[in-house]
Short mmCIF file of C-alpha atoms and ligand atoms in Angstrom, two decimals:
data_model
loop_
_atom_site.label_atom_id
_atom_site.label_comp_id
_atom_site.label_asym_id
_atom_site.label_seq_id
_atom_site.Cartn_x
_atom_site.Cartn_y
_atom_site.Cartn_z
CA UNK A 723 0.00 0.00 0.00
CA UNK A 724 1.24 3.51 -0.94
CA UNK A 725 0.47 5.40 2.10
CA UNK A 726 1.65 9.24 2.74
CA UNK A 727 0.57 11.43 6.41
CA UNK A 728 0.68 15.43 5.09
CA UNK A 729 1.07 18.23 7.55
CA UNK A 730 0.14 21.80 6.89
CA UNK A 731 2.09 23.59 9.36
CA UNK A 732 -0.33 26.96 8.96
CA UNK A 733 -2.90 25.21 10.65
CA UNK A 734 -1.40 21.93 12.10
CA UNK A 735 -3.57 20.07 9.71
CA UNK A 736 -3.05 16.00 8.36
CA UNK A 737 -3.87 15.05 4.87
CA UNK A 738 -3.87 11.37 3.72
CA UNK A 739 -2.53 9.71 0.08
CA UNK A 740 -3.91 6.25 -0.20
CA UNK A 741 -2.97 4.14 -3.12
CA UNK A 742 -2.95 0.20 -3.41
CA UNK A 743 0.07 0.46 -5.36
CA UNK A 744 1.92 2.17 -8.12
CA UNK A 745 -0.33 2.72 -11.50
CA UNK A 746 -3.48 2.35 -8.94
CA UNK A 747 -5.85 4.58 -8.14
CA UNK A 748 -5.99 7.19 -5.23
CA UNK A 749 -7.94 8.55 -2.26
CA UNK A 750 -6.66 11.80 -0.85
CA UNK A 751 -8.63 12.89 2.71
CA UNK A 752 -8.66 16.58 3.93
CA UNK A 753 -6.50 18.41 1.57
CA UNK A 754 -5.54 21.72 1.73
CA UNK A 755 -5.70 24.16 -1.10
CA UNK A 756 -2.21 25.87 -0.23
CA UNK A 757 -0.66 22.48 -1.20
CA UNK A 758 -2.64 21.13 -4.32
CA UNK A 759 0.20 21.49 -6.24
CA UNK A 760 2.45 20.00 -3.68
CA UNK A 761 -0.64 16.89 -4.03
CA UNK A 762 -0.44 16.90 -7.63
CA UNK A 763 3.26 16.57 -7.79
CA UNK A 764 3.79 14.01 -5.30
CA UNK A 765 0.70 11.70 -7.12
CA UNK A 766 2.65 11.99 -10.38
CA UNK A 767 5.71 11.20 -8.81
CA UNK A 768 4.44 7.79 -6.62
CA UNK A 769 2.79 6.88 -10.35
CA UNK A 770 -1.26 6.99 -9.11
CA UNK A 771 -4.24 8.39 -10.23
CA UNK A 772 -6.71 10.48 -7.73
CA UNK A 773 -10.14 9.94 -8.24
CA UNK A 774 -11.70 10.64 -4.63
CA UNK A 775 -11.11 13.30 -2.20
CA UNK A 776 -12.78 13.27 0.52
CA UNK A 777 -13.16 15.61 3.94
CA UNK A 778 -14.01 14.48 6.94
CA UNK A 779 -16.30 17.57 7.37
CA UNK A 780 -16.71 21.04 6.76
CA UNK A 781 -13.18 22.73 7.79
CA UNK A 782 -13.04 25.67 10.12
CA UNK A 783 -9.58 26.74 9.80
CA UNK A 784 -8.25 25.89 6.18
CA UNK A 785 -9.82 26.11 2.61
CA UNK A 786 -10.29 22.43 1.56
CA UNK A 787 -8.42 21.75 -2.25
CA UNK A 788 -11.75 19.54 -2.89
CA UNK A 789 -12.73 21.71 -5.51
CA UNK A 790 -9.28 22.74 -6.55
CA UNK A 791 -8.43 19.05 -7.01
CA UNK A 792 -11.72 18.01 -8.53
CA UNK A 793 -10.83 20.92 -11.29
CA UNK A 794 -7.20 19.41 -12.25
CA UNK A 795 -8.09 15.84 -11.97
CA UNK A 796 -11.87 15.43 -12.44
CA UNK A 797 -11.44 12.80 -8.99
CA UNK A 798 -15.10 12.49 -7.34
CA UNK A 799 -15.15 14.98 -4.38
CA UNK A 800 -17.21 13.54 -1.11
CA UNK A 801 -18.59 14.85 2.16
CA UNK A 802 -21.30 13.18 4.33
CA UNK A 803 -24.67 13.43 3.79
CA UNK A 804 -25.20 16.10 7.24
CA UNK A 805 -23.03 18.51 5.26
CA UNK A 806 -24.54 22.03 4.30
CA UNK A 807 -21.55 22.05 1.59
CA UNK A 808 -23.69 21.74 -2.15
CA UNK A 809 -20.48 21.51 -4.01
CA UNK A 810 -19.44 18.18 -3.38
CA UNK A 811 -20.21 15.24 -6.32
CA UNK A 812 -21.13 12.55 -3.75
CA UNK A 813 -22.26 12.51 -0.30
CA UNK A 814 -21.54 8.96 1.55
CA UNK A 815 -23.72 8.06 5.00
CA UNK A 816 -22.99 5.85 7.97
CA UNK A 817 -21.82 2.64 7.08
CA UNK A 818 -20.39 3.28 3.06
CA UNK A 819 -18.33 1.31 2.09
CA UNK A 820 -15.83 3.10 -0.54
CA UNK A 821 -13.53 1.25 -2.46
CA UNK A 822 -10.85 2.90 -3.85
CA UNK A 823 -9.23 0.21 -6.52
CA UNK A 824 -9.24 -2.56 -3.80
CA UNK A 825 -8.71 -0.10 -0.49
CA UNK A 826 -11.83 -0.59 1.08
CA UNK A 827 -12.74 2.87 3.40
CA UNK A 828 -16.37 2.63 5.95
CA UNK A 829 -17.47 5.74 6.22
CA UNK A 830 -18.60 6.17 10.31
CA UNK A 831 -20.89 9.08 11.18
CA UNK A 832 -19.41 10.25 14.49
CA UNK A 833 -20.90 14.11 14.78
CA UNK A 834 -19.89 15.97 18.14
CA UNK A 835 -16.59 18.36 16.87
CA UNK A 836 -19.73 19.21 13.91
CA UNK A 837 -22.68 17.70 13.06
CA UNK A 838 -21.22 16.39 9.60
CA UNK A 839 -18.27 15.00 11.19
CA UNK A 840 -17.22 11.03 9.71
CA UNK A 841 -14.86 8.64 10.31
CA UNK A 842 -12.84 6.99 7.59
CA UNK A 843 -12.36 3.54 8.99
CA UNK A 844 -9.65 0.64 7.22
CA UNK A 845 -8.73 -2.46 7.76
CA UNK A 846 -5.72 -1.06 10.36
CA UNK A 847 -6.58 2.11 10.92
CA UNK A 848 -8.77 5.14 11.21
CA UNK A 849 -8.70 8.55 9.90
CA UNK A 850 -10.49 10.73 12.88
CA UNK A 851 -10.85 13.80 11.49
CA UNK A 852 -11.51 16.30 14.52
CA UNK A 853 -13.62 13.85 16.26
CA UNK A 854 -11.14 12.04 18.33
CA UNK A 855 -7.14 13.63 18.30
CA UNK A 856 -4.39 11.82 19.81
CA UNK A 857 -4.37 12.77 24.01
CA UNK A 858 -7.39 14.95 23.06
CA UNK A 859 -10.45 15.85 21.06
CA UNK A 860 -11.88 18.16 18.65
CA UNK A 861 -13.71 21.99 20.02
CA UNK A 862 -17.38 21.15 19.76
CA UNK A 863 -18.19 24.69 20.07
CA UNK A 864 -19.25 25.97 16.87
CA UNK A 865 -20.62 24.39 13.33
CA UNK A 866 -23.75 22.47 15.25
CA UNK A 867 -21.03 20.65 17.74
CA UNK A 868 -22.04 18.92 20.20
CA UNK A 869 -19.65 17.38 23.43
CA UNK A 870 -22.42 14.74 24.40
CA UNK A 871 -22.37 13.57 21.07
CA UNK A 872 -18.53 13.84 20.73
CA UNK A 873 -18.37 11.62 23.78
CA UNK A 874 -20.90 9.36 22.34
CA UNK A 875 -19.06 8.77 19.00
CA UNK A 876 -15.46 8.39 20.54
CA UNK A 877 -16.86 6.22 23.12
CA UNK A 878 -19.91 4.24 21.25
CA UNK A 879 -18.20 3.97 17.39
CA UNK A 880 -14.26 4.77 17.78
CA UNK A 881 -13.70 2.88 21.28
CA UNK A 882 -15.82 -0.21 19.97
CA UNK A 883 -13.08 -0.40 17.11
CA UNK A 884 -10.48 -3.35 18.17
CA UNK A 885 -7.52 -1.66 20.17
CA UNK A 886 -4.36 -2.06 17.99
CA UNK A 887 -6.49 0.30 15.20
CA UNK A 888 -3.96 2.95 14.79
CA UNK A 889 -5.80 6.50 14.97
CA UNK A 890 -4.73 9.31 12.20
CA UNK A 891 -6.13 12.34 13.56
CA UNK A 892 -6.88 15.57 11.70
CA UNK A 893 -4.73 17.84 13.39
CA UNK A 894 -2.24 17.43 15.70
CA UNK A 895 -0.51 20.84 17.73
CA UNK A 896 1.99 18.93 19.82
CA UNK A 897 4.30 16.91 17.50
CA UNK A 898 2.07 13.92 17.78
CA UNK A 899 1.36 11.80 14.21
CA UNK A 900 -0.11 8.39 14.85
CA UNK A 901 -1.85 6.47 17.89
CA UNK A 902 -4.07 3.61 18.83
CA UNK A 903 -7.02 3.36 20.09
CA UNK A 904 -6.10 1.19 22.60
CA UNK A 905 -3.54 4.18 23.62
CA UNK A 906 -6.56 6.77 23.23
CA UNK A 907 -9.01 5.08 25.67
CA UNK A 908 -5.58 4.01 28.19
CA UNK A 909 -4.41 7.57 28.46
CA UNK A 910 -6.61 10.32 26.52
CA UNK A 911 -6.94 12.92 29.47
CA UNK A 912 -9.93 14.05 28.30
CA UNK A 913 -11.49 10.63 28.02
CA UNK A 914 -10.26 8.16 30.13
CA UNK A 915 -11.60 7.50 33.40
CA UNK A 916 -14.15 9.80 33.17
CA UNK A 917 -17.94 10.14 32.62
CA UNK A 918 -20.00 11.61 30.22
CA UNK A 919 -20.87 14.43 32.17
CA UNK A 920 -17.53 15.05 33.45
CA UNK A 921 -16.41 15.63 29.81
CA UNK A 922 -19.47 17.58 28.31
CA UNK A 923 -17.61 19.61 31.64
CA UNK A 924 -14.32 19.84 30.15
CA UNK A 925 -15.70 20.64 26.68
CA UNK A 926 -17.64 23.25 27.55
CA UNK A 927 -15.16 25.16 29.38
CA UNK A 928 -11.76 24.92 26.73
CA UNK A 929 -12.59 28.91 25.93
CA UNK A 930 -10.64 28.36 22.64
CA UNK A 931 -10.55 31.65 20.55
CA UNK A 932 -12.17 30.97 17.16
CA UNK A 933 -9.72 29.71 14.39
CA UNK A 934 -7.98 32.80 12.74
CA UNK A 935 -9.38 31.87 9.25
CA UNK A 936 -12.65 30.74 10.37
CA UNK A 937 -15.03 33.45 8.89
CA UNK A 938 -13.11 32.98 5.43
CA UNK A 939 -12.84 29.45 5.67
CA UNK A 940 -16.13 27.99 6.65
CA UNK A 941 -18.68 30.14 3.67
CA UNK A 942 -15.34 28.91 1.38
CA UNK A 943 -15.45 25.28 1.90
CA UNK A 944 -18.94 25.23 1.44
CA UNK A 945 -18.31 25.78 -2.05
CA UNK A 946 -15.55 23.31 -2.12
CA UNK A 947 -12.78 26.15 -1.64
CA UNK A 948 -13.67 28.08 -4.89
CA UNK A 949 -15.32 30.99 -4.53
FE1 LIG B 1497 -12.47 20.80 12.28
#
């Protein structure tokens, strides 16, 4: 498997490159539209061919390159079926199963950081988006979040995945790049040990300011990041 972790070190995000193999085809998850020609060069480069992209929901704090990929490459651009986003070609729902030339990606429905929040779960590992981040969790605080249901999908969908999983969050602001889930349920401080109620507590007192880019980004990704 061709497999490649991005970092956008503007706003500590992680995008994905999936491929089965050389001359395959590719999945790319929560790319950013600084680096689509960053994307495009390293797809020619590994020898694949994108024809998804897919975010894990509508982005607060980047521009998503959905639309700028979808323009280059014609790939299929996807978002769940909650999403307020019109611009997308396909929306997937709980419980999809995509397969990307042989990679086969279940699409989980775990709302809480926003209301169209998914899961991109594989046979080894799961892309988290904001829902669940490694030794934390994603701000439900804005875009229809929601910390009871946060807890609920870490907890009910995420946690119920076997423990050697490994967990590919969407953003990571300490260094961090890959856990389990077994390590997430052992030692996330916001998470382990504690109740429901004790972390619809915690989430509702983080007082984050709002992400810098926030008013640009949001009304931007809605139309896939082109205006
Ligand atoms: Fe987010």
């Amino acid at each position: 498997m061709i497999f490649r972790q991005l970092f956008d070190e503007a706003t500590w995000t992680y995008t994905y490159l999936i491929a089965s193999g050389k001359g395959r085809e590719a999945v790319i998850i929560d790319p950013v539209i600084e680096h689509t020609d960053m994307y495009l060069t390293l797809i020619d480069q590994l020898g694949i061919r994108l024809v998804r992209a897919m975010d894990t929901h509508v982005h607060a704090d980047h521009i998503t390159a959905l639309g700028a990929l979808r323009e280059k490459t014609q790939c299929i651009t996807n978002l769940g079926e909650q999403t307020d986003a019109e611009c997308v070609s396909e929306t997937f729902k709980d419980g999809d199963v995509i397969d990307v030339d042989g990679i086969k990606i279940k699409t989980l429905h775990t709302p809480g950081h926003t209301n169209d929040s998914y899961s991109f779960v594989m046979a080894d590992r799961v892309f988290t988006g904001d829902t669940l981040l490694i030794r934390g969790s994603g701000r439900t605080d804005f875009q229809a979040g929601d910390p009871g249901d946060s807890w609920d999908s870490i907890t009910g969908k995420l946690f119920a995945l076997p423990d050697e999983t490994l967990v590919y969050p969407g953003h990571d602001y300490k260094g961090w790049t890959v856990s389990t889930i077994g390590e997430e349920k052992q030692f996330n401080p916001r998470l382990a040990g504690k109740s429901r109620e004790e972390y619809i507590e915690i989430m509702n007192n983080l007082n984050l300011p709002d992400p810098k880019l926030m008013d640009i980004a949001v009304p931007a990704n809605l139309k896939c990041g082109r205006s």
